mmCIF file of C-alpha atoms in Angstrom:
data_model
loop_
_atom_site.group_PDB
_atom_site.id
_atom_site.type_symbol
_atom_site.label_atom_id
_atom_site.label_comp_id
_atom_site.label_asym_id
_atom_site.label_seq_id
_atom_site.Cartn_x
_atom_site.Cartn_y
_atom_site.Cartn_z
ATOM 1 C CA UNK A 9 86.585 121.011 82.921
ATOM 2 C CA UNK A 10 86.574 119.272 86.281
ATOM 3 C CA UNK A 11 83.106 118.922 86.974
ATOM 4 C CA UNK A 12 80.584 116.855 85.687
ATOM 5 C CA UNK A 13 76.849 115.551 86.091
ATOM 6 C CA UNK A 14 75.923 112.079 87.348
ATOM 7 C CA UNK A 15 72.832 110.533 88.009
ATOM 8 C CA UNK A 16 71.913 107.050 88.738
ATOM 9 C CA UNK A 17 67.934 106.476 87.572
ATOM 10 C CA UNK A 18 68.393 102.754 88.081
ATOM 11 C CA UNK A 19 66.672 100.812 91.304
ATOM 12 C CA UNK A 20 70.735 99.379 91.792
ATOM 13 C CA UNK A 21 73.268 101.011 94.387
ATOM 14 C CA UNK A 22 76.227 101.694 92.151
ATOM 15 C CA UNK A 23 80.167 102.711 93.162
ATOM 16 C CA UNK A 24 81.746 104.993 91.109
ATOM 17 C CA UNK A 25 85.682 104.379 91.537
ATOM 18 C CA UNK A 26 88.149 106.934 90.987
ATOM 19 C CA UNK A 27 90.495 106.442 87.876
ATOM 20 C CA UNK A 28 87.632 104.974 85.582
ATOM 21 C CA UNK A 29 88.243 106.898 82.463
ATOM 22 C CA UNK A 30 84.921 107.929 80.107
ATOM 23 C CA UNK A 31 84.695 108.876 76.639
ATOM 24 C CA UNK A 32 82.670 111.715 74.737
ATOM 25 C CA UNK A 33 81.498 115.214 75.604
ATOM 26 C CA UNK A 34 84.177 117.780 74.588
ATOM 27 C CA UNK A 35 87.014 115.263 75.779
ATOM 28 C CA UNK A 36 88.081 112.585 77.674
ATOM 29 C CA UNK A 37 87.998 112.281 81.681
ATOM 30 C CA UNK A 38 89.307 110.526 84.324
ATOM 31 C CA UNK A 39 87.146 110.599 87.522
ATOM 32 C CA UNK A 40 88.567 111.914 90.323
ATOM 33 C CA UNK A 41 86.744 110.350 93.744
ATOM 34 C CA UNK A 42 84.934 107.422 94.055
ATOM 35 C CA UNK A 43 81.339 108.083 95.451
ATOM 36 C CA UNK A 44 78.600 105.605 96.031
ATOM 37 C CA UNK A 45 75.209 106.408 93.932
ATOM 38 C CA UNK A 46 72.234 105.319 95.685
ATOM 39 C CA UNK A 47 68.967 104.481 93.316
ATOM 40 C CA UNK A 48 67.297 106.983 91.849
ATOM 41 C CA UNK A 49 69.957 109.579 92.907
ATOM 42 C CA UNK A 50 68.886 112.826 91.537
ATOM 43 C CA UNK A 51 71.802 114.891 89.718
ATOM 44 C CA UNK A 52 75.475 114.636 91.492
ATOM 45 C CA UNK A 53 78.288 116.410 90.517
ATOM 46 C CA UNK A 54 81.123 114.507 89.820
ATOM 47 C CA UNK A 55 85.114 115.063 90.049
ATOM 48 C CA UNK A 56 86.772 114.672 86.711
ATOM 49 C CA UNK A 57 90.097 115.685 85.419
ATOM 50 C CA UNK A 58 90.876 115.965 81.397
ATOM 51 C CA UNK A 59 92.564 113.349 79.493
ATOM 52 C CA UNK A 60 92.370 115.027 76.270
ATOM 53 C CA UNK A 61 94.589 118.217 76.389
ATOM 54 C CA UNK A 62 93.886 118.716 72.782
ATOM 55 C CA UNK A 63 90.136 118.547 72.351
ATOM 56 C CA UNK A 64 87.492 120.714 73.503
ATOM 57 C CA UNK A 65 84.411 119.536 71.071
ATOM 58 C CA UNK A 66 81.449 117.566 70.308
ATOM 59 C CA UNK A 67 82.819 114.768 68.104
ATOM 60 C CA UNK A 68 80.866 112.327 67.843
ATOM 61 C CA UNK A 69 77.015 112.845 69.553
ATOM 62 C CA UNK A 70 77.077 116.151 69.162
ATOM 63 C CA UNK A 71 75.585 116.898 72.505
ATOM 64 C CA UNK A 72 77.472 117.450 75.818
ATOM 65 C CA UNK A 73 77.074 113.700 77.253
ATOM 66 C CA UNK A 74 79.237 111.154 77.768
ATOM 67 C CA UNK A 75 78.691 108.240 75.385
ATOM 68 C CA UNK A 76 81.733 105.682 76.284
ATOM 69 C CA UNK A 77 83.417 103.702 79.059
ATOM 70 C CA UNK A 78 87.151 103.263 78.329
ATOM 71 C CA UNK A 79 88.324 101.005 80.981
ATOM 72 C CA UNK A 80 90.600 101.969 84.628
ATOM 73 C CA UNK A 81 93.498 104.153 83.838
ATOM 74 C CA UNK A 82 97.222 102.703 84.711
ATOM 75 C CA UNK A 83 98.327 102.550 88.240
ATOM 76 C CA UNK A 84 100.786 105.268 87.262
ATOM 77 C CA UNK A 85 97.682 107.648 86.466
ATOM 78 C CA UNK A 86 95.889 106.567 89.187
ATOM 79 C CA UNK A 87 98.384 107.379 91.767
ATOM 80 C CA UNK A 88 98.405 110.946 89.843
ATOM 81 C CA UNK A 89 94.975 111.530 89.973
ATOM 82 C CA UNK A 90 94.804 110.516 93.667
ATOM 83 C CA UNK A 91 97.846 111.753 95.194
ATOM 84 C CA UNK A 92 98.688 115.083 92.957
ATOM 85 C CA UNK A 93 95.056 116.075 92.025
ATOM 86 C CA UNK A 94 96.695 118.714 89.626
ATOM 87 C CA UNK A 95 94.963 118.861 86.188
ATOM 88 C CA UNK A 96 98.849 119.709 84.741
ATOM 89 C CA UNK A 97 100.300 116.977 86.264
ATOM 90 C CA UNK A 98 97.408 114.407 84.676
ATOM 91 C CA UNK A 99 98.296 115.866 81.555
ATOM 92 C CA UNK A 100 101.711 115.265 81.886
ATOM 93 C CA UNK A 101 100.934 112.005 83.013
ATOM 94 C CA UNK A 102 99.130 111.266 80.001
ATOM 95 C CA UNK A 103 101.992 112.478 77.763
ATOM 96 C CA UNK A 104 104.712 110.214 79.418
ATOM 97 C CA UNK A 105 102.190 106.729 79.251
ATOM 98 C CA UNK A 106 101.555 107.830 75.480
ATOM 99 C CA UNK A 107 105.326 108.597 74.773
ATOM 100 C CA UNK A 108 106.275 105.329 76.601
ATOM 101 C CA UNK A 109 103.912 103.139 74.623
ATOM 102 C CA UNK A 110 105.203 105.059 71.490
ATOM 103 C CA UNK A 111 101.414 106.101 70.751
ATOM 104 C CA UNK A 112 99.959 109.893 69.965
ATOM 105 C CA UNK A 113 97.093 111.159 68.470
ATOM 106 C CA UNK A 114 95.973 114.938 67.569
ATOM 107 C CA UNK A 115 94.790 115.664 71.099
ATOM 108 C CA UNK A 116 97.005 113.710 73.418
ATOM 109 C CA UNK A 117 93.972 111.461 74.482
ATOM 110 C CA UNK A 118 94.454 109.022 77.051
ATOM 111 C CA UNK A 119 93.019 106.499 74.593
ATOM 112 C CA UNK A 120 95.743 106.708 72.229
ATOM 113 C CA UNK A 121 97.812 103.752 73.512
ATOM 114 C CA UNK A 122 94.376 101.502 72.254
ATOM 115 C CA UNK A 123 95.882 102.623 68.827
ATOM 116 C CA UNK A 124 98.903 100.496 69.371
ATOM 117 C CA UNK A 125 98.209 96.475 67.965
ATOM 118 C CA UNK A 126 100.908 95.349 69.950
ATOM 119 C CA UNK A 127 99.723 96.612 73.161
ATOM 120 C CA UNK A 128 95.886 95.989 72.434
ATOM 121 C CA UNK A 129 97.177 92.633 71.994
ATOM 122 C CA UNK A 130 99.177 91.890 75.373
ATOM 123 C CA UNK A 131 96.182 93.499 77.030
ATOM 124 C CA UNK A 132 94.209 91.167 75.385
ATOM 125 C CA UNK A 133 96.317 88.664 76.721
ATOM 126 C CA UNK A 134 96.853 89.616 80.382
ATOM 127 C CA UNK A 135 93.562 90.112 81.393
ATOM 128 C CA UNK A 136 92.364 86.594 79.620
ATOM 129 C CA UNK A 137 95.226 85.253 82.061
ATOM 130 C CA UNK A 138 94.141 86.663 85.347
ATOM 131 C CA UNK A 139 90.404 87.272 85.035
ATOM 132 C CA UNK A 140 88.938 83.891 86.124
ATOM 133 C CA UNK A 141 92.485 83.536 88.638
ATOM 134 C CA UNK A 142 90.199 84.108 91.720
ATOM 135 C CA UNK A 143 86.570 82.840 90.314
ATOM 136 C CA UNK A 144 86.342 79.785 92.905
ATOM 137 C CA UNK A 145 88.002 81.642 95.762
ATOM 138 C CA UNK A 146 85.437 83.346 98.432
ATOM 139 C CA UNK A 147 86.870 85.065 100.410
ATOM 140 C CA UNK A 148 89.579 87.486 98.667
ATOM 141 C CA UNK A 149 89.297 90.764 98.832
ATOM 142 C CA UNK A 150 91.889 92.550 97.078
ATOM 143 C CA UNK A 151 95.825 92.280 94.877
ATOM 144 C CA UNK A 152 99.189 93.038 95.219
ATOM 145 C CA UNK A 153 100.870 94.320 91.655
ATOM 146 C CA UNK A 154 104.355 93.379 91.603
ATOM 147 C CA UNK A 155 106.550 94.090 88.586
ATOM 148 C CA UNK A 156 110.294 93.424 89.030
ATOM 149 C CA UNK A 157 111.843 93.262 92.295
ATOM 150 C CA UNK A 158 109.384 95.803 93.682
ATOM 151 C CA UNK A 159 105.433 96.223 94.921
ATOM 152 C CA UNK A 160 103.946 98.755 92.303
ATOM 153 C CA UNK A 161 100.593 98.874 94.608
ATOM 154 C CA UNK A 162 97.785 97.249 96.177
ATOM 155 C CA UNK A 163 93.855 97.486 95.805
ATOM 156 C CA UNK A 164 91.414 96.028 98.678
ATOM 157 C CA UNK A 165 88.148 96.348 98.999
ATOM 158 C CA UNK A 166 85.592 95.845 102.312
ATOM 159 C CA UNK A 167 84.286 92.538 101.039
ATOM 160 C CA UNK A 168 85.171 89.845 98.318
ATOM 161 C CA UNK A 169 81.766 90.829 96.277
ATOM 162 C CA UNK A 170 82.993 93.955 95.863
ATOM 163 C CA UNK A 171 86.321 93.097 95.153
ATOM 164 C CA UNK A 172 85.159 90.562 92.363
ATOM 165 C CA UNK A 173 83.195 93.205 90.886
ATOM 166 C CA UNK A 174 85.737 95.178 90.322
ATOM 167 C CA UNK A 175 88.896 93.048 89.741
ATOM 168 C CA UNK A 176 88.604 92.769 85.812
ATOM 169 C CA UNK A 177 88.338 96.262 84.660
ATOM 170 C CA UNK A 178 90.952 96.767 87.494
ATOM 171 C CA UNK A 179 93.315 94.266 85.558
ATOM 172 C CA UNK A 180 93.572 97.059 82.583
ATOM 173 C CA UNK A 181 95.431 98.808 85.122
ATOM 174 C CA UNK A 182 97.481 96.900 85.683
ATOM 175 C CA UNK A 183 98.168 95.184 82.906
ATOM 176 C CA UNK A 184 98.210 98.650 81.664
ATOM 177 C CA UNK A 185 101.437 99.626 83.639
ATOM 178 C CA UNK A 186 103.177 95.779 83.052
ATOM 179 C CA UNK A 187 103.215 96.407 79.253
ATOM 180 C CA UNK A 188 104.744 99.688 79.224
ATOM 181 C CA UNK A 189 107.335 99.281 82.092
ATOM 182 C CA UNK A 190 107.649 96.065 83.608
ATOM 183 C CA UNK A 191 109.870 93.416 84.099
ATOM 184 C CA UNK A 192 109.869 90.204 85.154
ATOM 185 C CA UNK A 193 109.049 89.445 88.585
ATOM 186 C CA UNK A 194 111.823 88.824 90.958
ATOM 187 C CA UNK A 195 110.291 90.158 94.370
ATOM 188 C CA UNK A 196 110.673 87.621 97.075
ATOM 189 C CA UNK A 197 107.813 86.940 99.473
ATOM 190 C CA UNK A 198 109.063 88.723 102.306
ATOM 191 C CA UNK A 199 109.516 91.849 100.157
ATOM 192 C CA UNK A 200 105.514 91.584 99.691
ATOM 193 C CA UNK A 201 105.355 90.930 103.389
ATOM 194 C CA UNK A 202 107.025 93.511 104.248
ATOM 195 C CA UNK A 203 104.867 95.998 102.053
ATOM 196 C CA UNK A 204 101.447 94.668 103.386
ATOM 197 C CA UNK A 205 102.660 94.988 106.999
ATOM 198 C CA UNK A 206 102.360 98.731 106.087
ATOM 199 C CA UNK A 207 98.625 98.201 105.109
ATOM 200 C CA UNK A 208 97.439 95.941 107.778
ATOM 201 C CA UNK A 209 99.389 95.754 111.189
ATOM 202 C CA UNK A 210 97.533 98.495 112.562
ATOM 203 C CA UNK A 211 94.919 101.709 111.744
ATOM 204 C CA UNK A 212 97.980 103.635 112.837
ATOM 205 C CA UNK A 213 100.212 102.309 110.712
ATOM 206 C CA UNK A 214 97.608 102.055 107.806
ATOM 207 C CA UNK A 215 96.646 105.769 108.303
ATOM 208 C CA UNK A 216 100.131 107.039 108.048
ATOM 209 C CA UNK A 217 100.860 104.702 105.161
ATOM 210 C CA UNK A 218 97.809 106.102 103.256
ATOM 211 C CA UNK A 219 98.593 109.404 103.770
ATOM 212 C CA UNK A 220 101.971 109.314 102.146
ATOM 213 C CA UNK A 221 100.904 106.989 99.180
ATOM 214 C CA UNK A 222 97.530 105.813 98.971
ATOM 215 C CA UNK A 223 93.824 106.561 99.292
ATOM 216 C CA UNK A 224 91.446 105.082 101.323
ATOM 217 C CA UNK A 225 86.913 105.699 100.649
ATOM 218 C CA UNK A 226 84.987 105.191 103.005
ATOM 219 C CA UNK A 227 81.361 105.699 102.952
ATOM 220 C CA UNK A 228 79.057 106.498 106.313
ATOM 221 C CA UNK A 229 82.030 106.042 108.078
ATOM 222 C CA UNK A 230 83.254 102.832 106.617
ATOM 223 C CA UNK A 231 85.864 101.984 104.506
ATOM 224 C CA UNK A 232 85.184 100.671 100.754
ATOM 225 C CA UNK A 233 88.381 100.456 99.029
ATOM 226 C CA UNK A 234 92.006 101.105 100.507
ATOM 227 C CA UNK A 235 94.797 101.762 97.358
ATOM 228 C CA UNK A 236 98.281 102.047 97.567
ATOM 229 C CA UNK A 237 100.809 103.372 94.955
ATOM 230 C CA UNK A 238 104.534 103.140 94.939
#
């Protein structure tokens, strides 16, 4: 259940980030650690964690492989996958985001909440709002998610290329968790401030921070992505 196959046979480096959920096989996964995929890789195995409680069939191809991308879970499962790594605790994690959105389906997929019009559509919506937000800026590399009075997380990434590669399919997370719990935004700067200081004053600081709520990749001893969850 937690292990799968990977193999890049392109000429392309590619990242694989963790919380990028895939359809197909005998059920829906989540990946579980990011990992860079040079060209022409070979076969990798690849942490997953189940979805799909419920299934454990060829539906559709009929073969063992993976035929779908789904998008970035929620920042909710995210911080689950990352932080618990406990293939109960993703399932309950999918239950709650299912039950919150008011969406089901005969077995307890992840995908489910796509089932809901309503929420399709304020996807729709959010991510047509904020995906062209930083297309003429150079040199950001990362967001701060902020719903209500309070920081829900933060993505960075080591340079702005990266980070604009990544930032739409990233927006289904979040958008993910501002249409089943949010509120409107009340945080004051400093609150953010305060936060970030957390992230970036120091590698001590960072470290400790990271530890308790985040993950950081790093890849030939340098670091790719730094996420924190609240």
């Amino acid at each position: 259940v937690n292990t799968l196959t990977i193999e890049n046979i392109s000429n392309d480096t590619i990242m694989i980030m963790a919380g990028e959920v895939i359809t197909g096989g005998k059920q829906n996964r989540i990946i579980g650690k990011d990992l860079i995929l040079l060209p022409n890789s070979g076969k990798i195995d690849l942490s997953v964690y189940c979805v799909e409680a419920g299934r454990w069939e060829n539906v559709s191809t009929g073969t063992n492989n993976f035929n779908g991308y789904f998008n970035i879970g929620s920042m909710g499962l995210r911080k689950t996958v990352d932080k618990r790594q406990n293939q109960g605790e993703v399932w309950a994690k999918v239950d709650s985001i299912n039950r919150e959105n008011n969406t089901s389906s005969g077995t307890k997929t992840y995908t489910a909440i796509n089932k809901s019009e309503e929420f399709t559509g304020k996807l729709k919506a959010y991510t047509n709002f904020f995906k062209e937000k930083f297309a003429a800026e150079q040199n950001v590399i990362g967001v701060v998610v902020v719903s209500g009075n309070k920081v829900l997380g933060c993505d960075m990434f080591a340079t702005a290329g990266l980070f604009k590669q990544n930032f739409e399919n990233l927006l289904v997370s979040y958008a993910t968790d501002a249409i089943i719990s949010g509120a409107q935004v009340t945080a004051t700067t400093e609150t953010i401030k305060t936060y970030m200081d957390k992230l970036l004053t120091s590698e001590e600081v960072q470290s400790a921070t990271i530890k308790e709520k985040g993950k950081v990749f790093t890849n030939e001893d340098k670091k790719i992505r730094v996420s924190s969850y609240e």
